Short mmCIF file of C-alpha atoms in Angstrom, two decimals:
data_model
loop_
_atom_site.label_atom_id
_atom_site.label_comp_id
_atom_site.label_asym_id
_atom_site.label_seq_id
_atom_site.Cartn_x
_atom_site.Cartn_y
_atom_site.Cartn_z
CA MET A 10 -14.92 -65.79 -12.00
CA THR A 11 -11.98 -64.98 -9.53
CA LYS A 12 -12.58 -62.38 -7.02
CA GLU A 13 -8.90 -61.31 -6.88
CA PRO A 14 -8.54 -57.97 -8.84
CA THR A 15 -6.32 -57.89 -11.59
CA ALA A 16 -4.24 -54.75 -12.63
CA GLU A 17 -6.78 -54.32 -15.51
CA ASP A 18 -9.70 -54.56 -12.99
CA LEU A 19 -8.13 -51.83 -10.89
CA ASP A 20 -7.97 -49.68 -14.12
CA THR A 21 -11.52 -50.30 -15.05
CA LEU A 22 -12.69 -49.30 -11.83
CA SER A 23 -10.57 -46.23 -11.82
CA ARG A 24 -12.12 -45.43 -15.26
CA GLN A 25 -15.72 -46.23 -13.93
CA LEU A 26 -15.35 -43.92 -11.00
CA GLY A 27 -13.58 -41.11 -12.60
CA ARG A 28 -10.68 -41.29 -10.08
CA PRO A 29 -7.86 -43.63 -8.82
CA VAL A 30 -9.49 -46.63 -7.22
CA ARG A 31 -8.53 -47.03 -3.56
CA ASP A 32 -7.93 -49.96 -1.39
CA VAL A 33 -9.87 -52.72 -3.49
CA VAL A 34 -9.24 -56.03 -1.77
CA GLU A 35 -11.90 -58.26 -3.95
CA ILE A 36 -14.07 -57.68 -6.86
CA GLY A 37 -17.44 -58.30 -5.31
CA ALA A 38 -19.29 -58.82 -8.18
CA ARG A 39 -18.83 -58.92 -11.75
CA CYS A 40 -20.92 -58.35 -14.97
CA VAL A 41 -21.56 -61.44 -17.27
CA CYS A 42 -18.65 -60.02 -19.46
CA GLY A 43 -16.18 -59.96 -16.51
CA ASN A 44 -16.02 -56.29 -15.85
CA PRO A 45 -16.40 -55.35 -12.15
CA LEU A 46 -19.67 -54.08 -10.80
CA VAL A 47 -18.82 -54.02 -7.06
CA ALA A 48 -15.38 -52.98 -5.40
CA THR A 49 -14.81 -54.69 -2.15
CA THR A 50 -12.96 -52.17 0.02
CA ALA A 51 -10.76 -52.35 2.82
CA PRO A 52 -12.41 -50.86 6.12
CA ARG A 53 -9.34 -48.66 6.70
CA LEU A 54 -8.24 -46.89 3.73
CA SER A 55 -4.40 -46.53 3.29
CA ASN A 56 -4.67 -42.87 4.16
CA GLY A 57 -5.96 -44.07 7.61
CA ILE A 58 -9.48 -43.07 7.15
CA PRO A 59 -11.95 -45.75 8.45
CA PHE A 60 -14.30 -46.81 5.49
CA PRO A 61 -17.54 -48.40 6.41
CA THR A 62 -18.85 -49.06 2.86
CA THR A 63 -17.22 -52.52 2.25
CA PHE A 64 -19.03 -53.23 -0.84
CA TYR A 65 -18.76 -50.11 -3.19
CA LEU A 66 -21.15 -49.79 -6.38
CA THR A 67 -18.90 -48.78 -9.26
CA HIS A 68 -20.77 -49.81 -12.46
CA PRO A 69 -22.06 -46.24 -14.10
CA HIS A 70 -25.37 -48.02 -15.25
CA ALA A 71 -26.13 -49.49 -11.84
CA THR A 72 -25.04 -46.15 -9.95
CA ALA A 73 -27.12 -43.97 -11.98
CA ALA A 74 -30.30 -46.33 -11.73
CA ALA A 75 -29.86 -46.64 -7.73
CA SER A 76 -29.84 -42.64 -8.15
CA ARG A 77 -32.80 -42.58 -9.85
CA LEU A 78 -34.54 -44.75 -7.19
CA GLU A 79 -33.35 -42.51 -4.75
CA ASN A 80 -34.81 -39.43 -6.53
CA ALA A 81 -38.11 -41.19 -6.89
CA GLY A 82 -38.63 -41.42 -3.00
CA VAL A 83 -38.07 -45.18 -2.72
CA MET A 84 -35.69 -44.81 0.43
CA GLU A 85 -38.42 -43.11 2.37
CA ASP A 86 -40.93 -45.99 1.41
CA MET A 87 -38.66 -48.60 2.52
CA SER A 88 -37.92 -46.85 5.81
CA GLN A 89 -41.46 -46.64 6.34
CA ARG A 90 -42.03 -50.23 5.71
CA LEU A 91 -39.44 -51.28 8.29
CA THR A 92 -41.29 -49.92 10.98
CA GLU A 93 -44.67 -51.70 10.01
CA ASP A 94 -43.20 -55.09 8.65
CA GLU A 95 -41.57 -57.04 11.50
CA GLU A 96 -40.50 -60.00 9.22
CA LEU A 97 -38.89 -57.51 6.93
CA ALA A 98 -37.16 -55.55 9.65
CA ALA A 99 -35.71 -58.93 10.99
CA ALA A 100 -34.46 -59.71 7.74
CA TYR A 101 -32.81 -56.19 7.30
CA ARG A 102 -31.09 -56.76 10.82
CA ALA A 103 -29.87 -59.94 9.75
CA ALA A 104 -28.29 -58.06 6.56
CA HIS A 105 -26.78 -55.67 8.95
CA GLU A 106 -24.97 -58.74 10.93
CA ASN A 107 -24.10 -60.24 7.47
CA TYR A 108 -22.43 -57.13 6.27
CA LEU A 109 -20.44 -56.76 9.82
CA SER A 110 -19.23 -60.27 9.03
CA ALA A 111 -18.20 -59.74 5.49
CA ARG A 112 -16.26 -56.49 6.64
CA ALA A 113 -14.42 -58.58 9.43
CA ARG A 114 -13.42 -60.90 6.75
CA ILE A 115 -12.18 -58.37 4.51
CA GLY A 116 -10.44 -56.59 7.29
CA GLU A 117 -8.71 -59.85 8.08
CA ILE A 118 -7.36 -60.77 4.38
CA SER A 119 -6.38 -57.21 3.77
CA GLY A 120 -4.12 -57.00 6.82
CA VAL A 121 -6.28 -53.98 8.16
CA GLY A 122 -7.85 -56.01 10.91
CA PRO A 123 -10.78 -54.56 13.01
CA VAL A 124 -11.53 -50.68 12.78
CA PRO A 125 -12.61 -49.45 16.26
CA GLU A 126 -13.91 -46.28 14.77
CA ILE A 127 -16.84 -48.10 12.71
CA ALA A 128 -17.39 -51.25 15.04
CA GLY A 129 -20.94 -52.22 14.73
CA ILE A 130 -21.48 -49.58 12.21
CA THR A 131 -22.41 -50.83 8.66
CA ALA A 132 -23.71 -48.55 5.74
CA GLY A 133 -26.97 -47.59 3.79
CA GLY A 134 -28.75 -46.79 7.14
CA MET A 135 -28.62 -50.43 8.38
CA PRO A 136 -30.00 -51.95 10.58
CA GLU A 137 -32.89 -49.48 11.25
CA ARG A 138 -33.62 -47.22 8.18
CA VAL A 139 -32.53 -46.82 4.35
CA LYS A 140 -30.13 -43.99 3.61
CA CYS A 141 -28.35 -45.45 0.50
CA ILE A 142 -29.84 -47.47 -2.19
CA HIS A 143 -26.38 -47.87 -3.56
CA VAL A 144 -24.91 -49.59 -0.50
CA LEU A 145 -27.83 -51.93 -0.56
CA VAL A 146 -27.48 -52.76 -4.12
CA GLY A 147 -23.94 -53.22 -3.73
CA HIS A 148 -24.38 -55.66 -0.72
CA SER A 149 -26.93 -58.06 -2.78
CA LEU A 150 -24.54 -58.06 -5.69
CA ALA A 151 -21.72 -59.25 -3.82
CA GLU A 152 -23.27 -61.64 -1.17
CA GLY A 153 -25.86 -62.93 -3.40
CA PRO A 154 -29.79 -63.11 -3.18
CA GLY A 155 -31.25 -63.08 0.21
CA ALA A 156 -28.34 -61.33 1.95
CA ASN A 157 -30.11 -57.92 1.87
CA PRO A 158 -33.97 -57.91 1.26
CA LEU A 159 -34.10 -54.27 0.17
CA GLY A 160 -31.11 -54.56 -2.03
CA ASP A 161 -32.74 -57.41 -3.64
CA GLU A 162 -36.12 -55.34 -3.99
CA ALA A 163 -33.96 -52.35 -5.47
CA LEU A 164 -32.28 -54.59 -8.05
CA ALA A 165 -35.43 -55.96 -9.37
CA MET A 166 -37.00 -52.35 -9.62
CA MET A 167 -33.86 -51.31 -11.54
CA GLN A 168 -33.98 -54.23 -13.82
CA HIS A 169 -35.05 -52.29 -17.04
CA GLU A 170 -32.05 -50.04 -16.50
CA PHE A 171 -29.36 -52.26 -15.03
CA ASP A 172 -29.28 -56.28 -14.85
CA PRO A 173 -26.37 -57.84 -13.84
CA SER A 174 -27.03 -60.80 -16.02
CA VAL A 175 -27.06 -58.39 -19.36
CA CYS A 176 -24.03 -56.70 -20.21
CA ARG A 177 -24.33 -53.12 -21.04
CA CYS A 178 -20.61 -52.18 -20.60
CA GLU A 179 -19.93 -51.01 -23.91
CA GLY A 180 -19.81 -47.09 -23.91
CA ALA A 181 -20.77 -47.00 -20.31
CA TRP A 182 -17.55 -45.33 -19.42
CA ASP A 183 -14.67 -43.59 -21.14
CA THR A 184 -12.18 -46.17 -22.40
CA GLU A 185 -9.76 -43.52 -23.98
CA GLY A 186 -6.46 -42.76 -22.78
CA ASP A 187 -4.63 -43.50 -19.46
CA PRO A 188 -6.90 -44.51 -16.32
CA PRO A 189 -7.29 -41.43 -13.93
CA GLN A 190 -4.31 -40.84 -11.82
CA LYS A 191 -5.38 -37.95 -9.86
CA ASP A 192 -8.06 -37.82 -7.25
CA LEU A 193 -10.37 -34.93 -7.63
CA SER A 194 -13.07 -36.10 -5.44
CA ARG A 195 -14.93 -33.41 -3.01
CA HIS A 196 -13.62 -35.22 -0.08
CA THR A 197 -10.12 -35.10 -1.20
CA ARG A 198 -10.22 -31.67 -2.08
CA ARG A 199 -11.64 -30.79 1.29
CA LEU A 200 -8.89 -32.68 3.00
CA ARG A 201 -6.44 -30.84 1.13
CA ARG A 202 -7.90 -27.53 1.86
CA LYS A 203 -7.44 -28.33 5.55
CA GLY A 204 -3.78 -29.48 4.85
CA SER A 205 -4.63 -32.94 5.93
CA THR A 206 -4.64 -36.24 4.62
CA ASN A 207 -5.69 -38.22 7.84
CA PRO A 208 -7.55 -36.27 10.11
CA ILE A 209 -8.79 -39.33 12.27
CA GLN A 210 -5.31 -40.54 13.11
CA TYR A 211 -3.20 -37.21 13.13
CA ASP A 212 -3.59 -34.83 15.88
CA ASP A 213 -1.03 -32.75 13.91
CA PRO A 214 -2.30 -32.61 10.37
CA GLY A 215 0.19 -33.40 7.86
CA GLY A 216 2.80 -34.29 10.44
CA GLY A 217 2.32 -38.05 10.66
CA PRO A 218 4.60 -40.88 9.59
CA VAL A 219 5.31 -42.18 6.22
CA ALA A 220 6.08 -45.51 5.04
CA ALA A 221 8.75 -46.36 2.38
CA ILE A 222 9.34 -49.61 1.01
CA ASP A 223 12.32 -50.86 -1.31
CA ALA A 224 11.90 -54.25 -3.21
CA GLY A 225 15.12 -55.38 -4.40
CA THR A 226 16.36 -58.43 -6.16
CA ASN A 227 17.40 -60.14 -3.08
CA SER A 228 15.37 -58.23 -0.35
CA VAL A 229 12.35 -56.17 0.48
CA ARG A 230 12.73 -53.46 3.26
CA LEU A 231 10.31 -51.03 5.07
CA LEU A 232 11.15 -47.85 6.96
CA ILE A 233 8.37 -45.93 8.84
CA ALA A 234 9.83 -42.42 9.72
CA GLN A 235 8.60 -38.99 10.33
CA MET A 236 10.28 -35.74 10.37
CA THR A 237 11.29 -33.83 13.39
CA GLU A 238 13.17 -30.57 14.02
CA THR A 239 16.38 -32.59 14.12
CA GLY A 240 15.68 -34.42 10.89
CA LEU A 241 14.29 -37.88 9.84
CA GLU A 242 13.22 -40.02 12.83
CA GLU A 243 13.09 -43.67 12.22
CA LEU A 244 9.88 -45.32 13.89
CA HIS A 245 10.33 -48.86 12.44
CA ARG A 246 12.71 -50.60 9.97
CA ASP A 247 12.69 -53.96 8.85
CA MET A 248 14.46 -56.20 6.17
CA ARG A 249 13.33 -59.63 4.76
CA ILE A 250 15.54 -61.64 2.31
CA VAL A 251 12.91 -62.80 -0.31
CA ARG A 252 14.95 -63.52 -3.36
CA LEU A 253 12.34 -61.92 -5.47
CA GLY A 254 14.88 -61.95 -8.79
CA GLU A 255 15.84 -65.61 -8.28
CA GLY A 256 16.19 -67.39 -11.62
CA VAL A 257 14.87 -64.13 -13.45
CA ASP A 258 18.02 -64.04 -15.50
CA LYS A 259 17.20 -67.37 -17.07
CA THR A 260 13.39 -67.66 -17.10
CA GLY A 261 12.34 -63.87 -17.72
CA GLU A 262 9.53 -64.15 -14.75
CA PHE A 263 9.25 -64.20 -11.06
CA ALA A 264 9.07 -67.74 -9.69
CA PRO A 265 5.72 -68.31 -7.87
CA GLU A 266 7.93 -69.34 -4.70
CA ALA A 267 9.61 -65.69 -4.92
CA LEU A 268 6.36 -63.88 -5.34
CA GLU A 269 5.04 -65.98 -2.18
CA ARG A 270 7.77 -64.84 -0.18
CA THR A 271 7.46 -61.39 -1.19
CA PHE A 272 3.89 -61.30 -0.50
CA ALA A 273 4.14 -62.87 2.86
CA ALA A 274 6.81 -60.02 3.76
CA VAL A 275 4.63 -57.37 2.38
CA HIS A 276 1.45 -58.63 4.16
CA ASP A 277 3.36 -58.38 7.46
CA TYR A 278 4.55 -54.73 6.56
CA ALA A 279 1.04 -53.75 5.70
CA ARG A 280 -0.11 -54.52 9.29
CA GLU A 281 3.05 -52.72 10.70
CA ILE A 282 2.15 -49.48 8.61
CA THR A 283 -1.53 -49.62 9.76
CA ARG A 284 -0.17 -50.07 13.53
CA HIS A 285 1.81 -46.87 13.21
CA GLY A 286 -0.92 -45.01 11.13
CA ALA A 287 1.66 -44.38 8.43
CA HIS A 288 0.56 -42.42 5.42
CA PRO A 289 1.12 -42.20 2.53
CA THR A 290 3.32 -45.34 1.58
CA ARG A 291 5.75 -45.30 -1.65
CA PHE A 292 6.84 -48.53 -2.86
CA ILE A 293 9.87 -48.58 -5.22
CA ALA A 294 10.53 -51.89 -7.21
CA THR A 295 13.47 -53.34 -8.75
CA SER A 296 13.71 -52.78 -12.48
CA ALA A 297 13.18 -56.53 -13.03
CA SER A 298 9.72 -55.84 -12.40
CA ARG A 299 9.28 -53.82 -15.38
CA ASP A 300 10.35 -56.63 -17.84
CA VAL A 301 9.26 -59.96 -16.24
CA SER A 302 6.38 -61.88 -18.22
CA ASN A 303 4.39 -62.03 -15.00
CA ARG A 304 4.51 -58.49 -13.97
CA GLU A 305 0.82 -58.30 -13.57
CA ALA A 306 0.82 -60.97 -10.83
CA PHE A 307 3.57 -58.81 -8.92
CA VAL A 308 1.62 -55.66 -9.31
CA THR A 309 -1.70 -56.99 -8.09
CA GLY A 310 -0.42 -58.93 -5.33
CA ILE A 311 1.15 -55.81 -3.97
CA ARG A 312 -1.89 -53.83 -4.61
CA GLN A 313 -4.09 -56.09 -2.59
CA ARG A 314 -1.82 -56.01 0.50
CA LEU A 315 -0.67 -52.44 0.42
CA HIS A 316 -3.18 -50.58 -1.74
CA VAL A 317 -0.26 -48.95 -3.55
CA THR A 318 0.99 -49.69 -6.84
CA PRO A 319 4.87 -50.49 -7.09
CA GLU A 320 6.82 -47.91 -8.82
CA VAL A 321 9.88 -48.83 -11.24
CA VAL A 322 11.38 -45.28 -11.19
CA SER A 323 13.63 -43.98 -13.70
CA GLY A 324 17.43 -44.22 -13.24
CA ASP A 325 17.75 -40.41 -12.60
CA VAL A 326 15.00 -40.60 -9.76
CA GLU A 327 16.73 -43.71 -8.05
CA ALA A 328 19.90 -42.09 -8.19
CA GLU A 329 18.44 -38.80 -6.36
CA LEU A 330 16.77 -41.31 -3.67
CA THR A 331 19.85 -43.17 -3.36
CA PHE A 332 22.31 -40.11 -3.07
CA SER A 333 19.84 -38.28 -0.77
CA GLY A 334 19.63 -41.13 1.85
CA ALA A 335 23.22 -42.52 1.53
CA THR A 336 25.06 -39.25 1.75
CA SER A 337 23.36 -38.54 5.42
CA ALA A 338 26.47 -40.73 6.71
CA LEU A 339 28.93 -38.13 5.39
CA ASP A 340 30.37 -35.34 7.65
CA ILE A 341 30.67 -32.56 5.02
CA SER A 342 31.82 -30.24 7.64
CA ARG A 343 35.32 -31.50 6.88
CA TRP A 344 35.42 -29.54 3.68
CA ASP A 345 35.19 -25.86 3.44
CA ARG A 346 34.30 -26.25 -0.45
CA PRO A 347 31.75 -28.41 -2.38
CA VAL A 348 32.37 -31.99 -1.83
CA GLN A 349 32.43 -34.37 -4.74
CA VAL A 350 30.95 -37.74 -3.76
CA ALA A 351 30.65 -41.15 -5.21
CA VAL A 352 27.81 -43.33 -3.91
CA VAL A 353 27.90 -47.19 -4.70
CA ASP A 354 24.63 -49.21 -3.98
CA VAL A 355 25.50 -53.17 -4.47
CA GLY A 356 22.20 -54.69 -5.08
CA GLY A 357 21.01 -58.27 -5.89
CA GLY A 358 20.48 -57.74 -9.54
CA SER A 359 22.33 -54.31 -10.24
CA THR A 360 24.71 -51.98 -9.04
CA GLU A 361 24.26 -48.27 -9.18
CA ILE A 362 27.08 -45.55 -9.03
CA VAL A 363 25.82 -42.02 -8.36
CA LEU A 364 28.34 -38.94 -8.72
CA GLY A 365 27.26 -35.80 -6.96
CA THR A 366 28.35 -32.75 -5.23
CA ILE A 367 27.08 -31.33 -1.92
CA ASP A 368 27.49 -27.65 -0.74
CA PRO A 369 28.74 -27.77 2.88
CA ALA A 370 26.92 -24.21 3.15
CA ASP A 371 23.34 -25.57 2.56
CA GLY A 372 23.72 -29.24 2.33
CA GLN A 373 22.33 -28.95 -1.22
CA ALA A 374 23.05 -31.73 -3.61
CA THR A 375 23.48 -31.77 -7.24
CA ILE A 376 23.76 -35.05 -9.08
CA THR A 377 26.37 -34.97 -12.00
CA ALA A 378 26.28 -38.53 -13.28
CA GLN A 379 24.70 -42.01 -12.50
CA THR A 380 24.62 -45.55 -13.92
CA SER A 381 23.04 -48.57 -13.24
CA MET A 382 25.06 -51.81 -14.42
CA ASP A 383 23.49 -55.28 -14.48
CA VAL A 384 25.86 -56.74 -12.19
CA GLY A 385 24.78 -57.63 -8.51
CA CYS A 386 25.38 -60.26 -5.81
CA VAL A 387 22.53 -62.55 -6.65
CA ARG A 388 22.82 -61.80 -10.52
CA PHE A 389 26.69 -62.64 -10.36
CA HIS A 390 26.34 -65.58 -8.22
CA GLU A 391 24.07 -67.23 -10.77
CA ARG A 392 25.56 -66.04 -13.82
CA HIS A 393 29.28 -67.32 -12.75
CA GLN A 394 27.93 -70.28 -10.95
CA PHE A 395 29.98 -69.86 -7.95
CA GLY A 396 30.85 -72.98 -5.98
CA ASP A 397 31.02 -73.51 -2.18
CA PRO A 398 33.44 -71.59 -1.74
CA PRO A 399 34.12 -70.33 -5.33
CA THR A 400 37.07 -71.16 -7.21
CA GLU A 401 39.93 -68.71 -8.53
CA ALA A 402 38.72 -69.30 -12.01
CA GLN A 403 34.99 -68.23 -11.06
CA ILE A 404 36.29 -65.31 -9.30
CA SER A 405 38.58 -64.32 -12.24
CA ALA A 406 35.48 -64.69 -14.67
CA ALA A 407 33.44 -62.39 -12.37
CA GLN A 408 36.18 -59.84 -12.16
CA ALA A 409 36.62 -59.87 -16.07
CA ASP A 410 32.83 -59.37 -16.41
CA LEU A 411 32.75 -56.38 -14.30
CA ALA A 412 35.82 -54.80 -15.66
CA THR A 413 33.91 -54.70 -18.93
CA TYR A 414 31.16 -52.74 -17.50
CA LEU A 415 33.56 -50.18 -15.66
CA ASP A 416 35.85 -49.83 -18.95
CA GLU A 417 32.67 -48.81 -20.42
CA LEU A 418 31.78 -46.05 -18.57
CA ASP A 419 32.40 -42.67 -20.36
CA PRO A 420 35.40 -40.96 -18.58
CA GLU A 421 34.10 -37.48 -19.38
CA VAL A 422 30.87 -38.07 -17.76
CA PHE A 423 32.16 -40.53 -14.88
CA ASP A 424 35.26 -38.38 -14.04
CA PHE A 425 36.35 -40.18 -10.71
CA THR A 426 39.60 -38.30 -10.74
CA SER A 427 38.55 -35.40 -8.53
CA LEU A 428 36.44 -37.45 -5.98
CA ASP A 429 36.69 -36.47 -2.47
CA ALA A 430 34.69 -39.26 -0.94
CA VAL A 431 33.11 -42.87 -1.55
CA VAL A 432 30.08 -43.90 0.37
CA GLY A 433 29.01 -47.44 0.14
CA VAL A 434 25.36 -48.49 0.97
CA ALA A 435 23.10 -52.03 1.03
CA GLY A 436 23.56 -55.33 2.56
CA THR A 437 26.84 -56.51 1.14
CA ILE A 438 28.69 -53.41 1.86
CA THR A 439 27.44 -53.25 5.43
CA SER A 440 28.07 -57.04 6.13
CA ILE A 441 31.76 -56.43 4.98
CA THR A 442 32.10 -53.46 7.23
CA ALA A 443 30.72 -55.60 9.96
CA ALA A 444 33.55 -58.36 9.19
CA ALA A 445 36.21 -55.68 8.87
CA LEU A 446 35.15 -54.11 12.51
CA ASP A 447 35.00 -57.78 13.63
CA LEU A 448 31.67 -57.40 15.22
CA PRO A 449 30.22 -60.45 17.07
CA THR A 450 26.47 -59.55 15.77
CA TYR A 451 25.14 -57.15 13.35
CA ASP A 452 25.23 -53.51 14.80
CA SER A 453 23.80 -50.83 12.79
CA ASP A 454 24.83 -48.02 15.06
CA ALA A 455 28.30 -49.19 14.83
CA ILE A 456 28.45 -49.67 11.04
CA HIS A 457 26.79 -46.69 9.96
CA GLY A 458 29.16 -43.84 9.29
CA THR A 459 32.35 -46.16 9.60
CA GLU A 460 35.31 -45.17 7.40
CA LEU A 461 37.69 -47.85 6.60
CA ALA A 462 40.95 -47.86 4.45
CA ILE A 463 40.38 -49.72 1.35
CA ASP A 464 43.06 -52.12 2.01
CA ASP A 465 41.06 -53.27 5.14
CA ILE A 466 37.88 -53.53 3.14
CA ILE A 467 39.83 -55.63 0.58
CA ALA A 468 41.05 -58.06 3.28
CA ALA A 469 37.64 -58.30 5.06
CA ALA A 470 35.97 -59.18 1.54
CA SER A 471 38.74 -61.47 0.57
CA SER A 472 38.11 -63.50 3.76
CA ILE A 473 34.39 -63.80 3.01
CA ILE A 474 34.86 -64.61 -0.77
CA HIS A 475 36.98 -67.70 0.20
CA LYS A 476 34.61 -69.02 3.04
CA THR A 477 32.52 -71.85 2.59
CA ARG A 478 28.67 -71.47 3.02
CA ALA A 479 28.70 -72.98 6.39
CA GLU A 480 31.65 -70.88 7.48
CA ARG A 481 29.83 -67.63 6.40
CA LEU A 482 26.65 -68.94 8.67
CA GLU A 483 28.81 -69.05 11.68
CA LEU A 484 29.53 -65.19 11.33
CA GLY A 485 27.28 -63.65 13.95
CA PHE A 486 26.69 -60.55 11.76
CA MET A 487 25.69 -62.48 8.63
CA HIS A 488 22.01 -62.69 7.49
CA GLU A 489 21.32 -66.24 6.70
CA GLY A 490 19.54 -65.11 3.33
CA ARG A 491 22.93 -63.48 2.24
CA VAL A 492 25.41 -66.30 2.98
CA ASP A 493 25.34 -67.66 -0.60
CA VAL A 494 25.51 -64.52 -2.60
CA ILE A 495 27.70 -62.20 -0.80
CA GLY A 496 30.98 -63.63 -2.15
CA ALA A 497 29.66 -62.29 -5.55
CA GLY A 498 28.86 -59.03 -4.05
CA ALA A 499 31.95 -58.64 -2.18
CA ILE A 500 33.99 -59.10 -5.53
CA ILE A 501 31.87 -56.21 -6.93
CA TRP A 502 32.45 -53.76 -4.08
CA VAL A 503 36.22 -54.29 -3.78
CA GLN A 504 36.60 -54.12 -7.69
CA ILE A 505 34.81 -50.82 -7.79
CA LEU A 506 36.86 -49.38 -4.90
CA GLU A 507 40.23 -50.19 -6.45
CA HIS A 508 38.84 -48.73 -9.69
CA ILE A 509 38.24 -45.39 -7.73
CA ARG A 510 41.34 -45.41 -6.03
CA THR A 511 43.45 -46.01 -9.06
CA ALA A 512 41.32 -43.21 -10.90
CA THR A 513 42.04 -40.66 -8.07
CA ASN A 514 45.81 -41.59 -8.14
CA ASN A 515 45.43 -42.81 -4.59
CA THR A 516 43.69 -39.81 -3.40
CA VAL A 517 40.82 -41.61 -2.04
CA THR A 518 42.07 -44.45 0.09
CA THR A 519 39.12 -44.84 2.31
CA ALA A 520 35.35 -45.66 1.94
CA ILE A 521 32.54 -44.79 4.49
CA THR A 522 29.76 -47.36 4.92
CA SER A 523 26.12 -45.88 5.34
CA GLU A 524 23.00 -47.74 6.79
CA LYS A 525 21.17 -44.93 5.15
CA ASP A 526 20.23 -45.53 1.36
CA ILE A 527 17.34 -45.43 -1.23
CA LEU A 528 15.01 -46.46 1.46
CA ASP A 529 15.61 -43.18 3.59
CA GLY A 530 15.67 -41.06 0.34
CA ILE A 531 12.24 -42.63 -0.43
CA ALA A 532 10.67 -41.45 2.93
CA LEU A 533 12.58 -37.96 2.55
CA SER A 534 10.79 -37.76 -0.91
CA LEU A 535 7.29 -38.25 0.93
CA LEU A 536 8.08 -36.00 3.83
CA ARG A 537 9.46 -33.02 1.82
CA SER A 538 6.54 -33.04 -0.87
#
């Protein structure tokens, strides 16, 4: 049976333990029926705490049997024998080395790497004494007979209660309802009472950095940030074009190559998160990951590498996160009254429009309307089969398609007529802004907060739309992964701006570009919680 944990395995482990499972890299051993017996755990947990117990015994019958052996004094007898039997002591020292080697392997494949705080330290009392039968049994089950002599002995002693070759899973744990979602362990309660989630890495309890990840249809992005007296401080930001949604419209599933690209990016992100000691991590996934037929492969792959579960948040939550991040580019001191703002996020598979009001007195934002339309740069590029460059017929078809979506917006809910400002976010919009500014290379500082006339945006977008792929590649600010699809994205951005300008009777004639978006909103949601 495969060692790779599935989403079902992780739910089973959570039920077995009575708490959300943490940082599982492999299933170290399985029952003959396939259920997990041992969770192979990363040597540093996602909250930053070093974790020496690589092989964690989880099956309730096994843990109960091990506890009964401990209560019967078996550990004391084993420890005494280690002082008297040199052959046994040598085999036990070899078990210690085996454990360290196995941990190094797990640290490598999980992206955690070496953990200096537990270097040379195993678990269960190895290599000199016996402190925990559970650890020794877990080691024997995971690494096989001969790996740990005292683990093998303990397994033989508990055989009448627990035998890995005999399935006793039925009724062994609660299978009713949802798996546990809240960690009620004594260790977690103790940390929370102290006001800390990672006392080892953070000198300032609760004041460490957090990690936010946004996986869209076209790209996956990472932000590591912390809160300072002056606001959100960015420590690390990265973006990879992975085209996760490539072909989803036609096949209804993530392509294997798209998953591989995404997992490779996330693997690198895991290393960066560990390097910065960031905790917690929140991973927001594209809505496509809710409906694809191979969703479990995506969820499991992310869990293995980051030890967090991707969230497909509701439209309301996505709107709040996007609005919170994007409007940081807006100078609300220009108004002496509540400011009505539209935030537009042109993504790969969808486009979000969020309307909200910001009170300049305290900066508080109130979302008044939001929608997510199934139009995006990747989706439109594939749906209308854009040429290189797109033909006028293809462009007109895309415009007619988008017009249908805009016409379906309820004017009583989406009242654009009283808007004061429009803020645009995401790669399509920032790239068009770079074109309008005639930047030789991509410059986030120059782009963020730029206010351009809608006519200037239209001119820059039109130039990009009508360029060939090769001509777009020559633009110093253009990301290679965006050259194919940005024409479709440009059509969407321009048409929405024209729609708003018309609705406001030419009151809104400019648009502001923000480098801050849902990713910054995700980070803020963690830092303010």
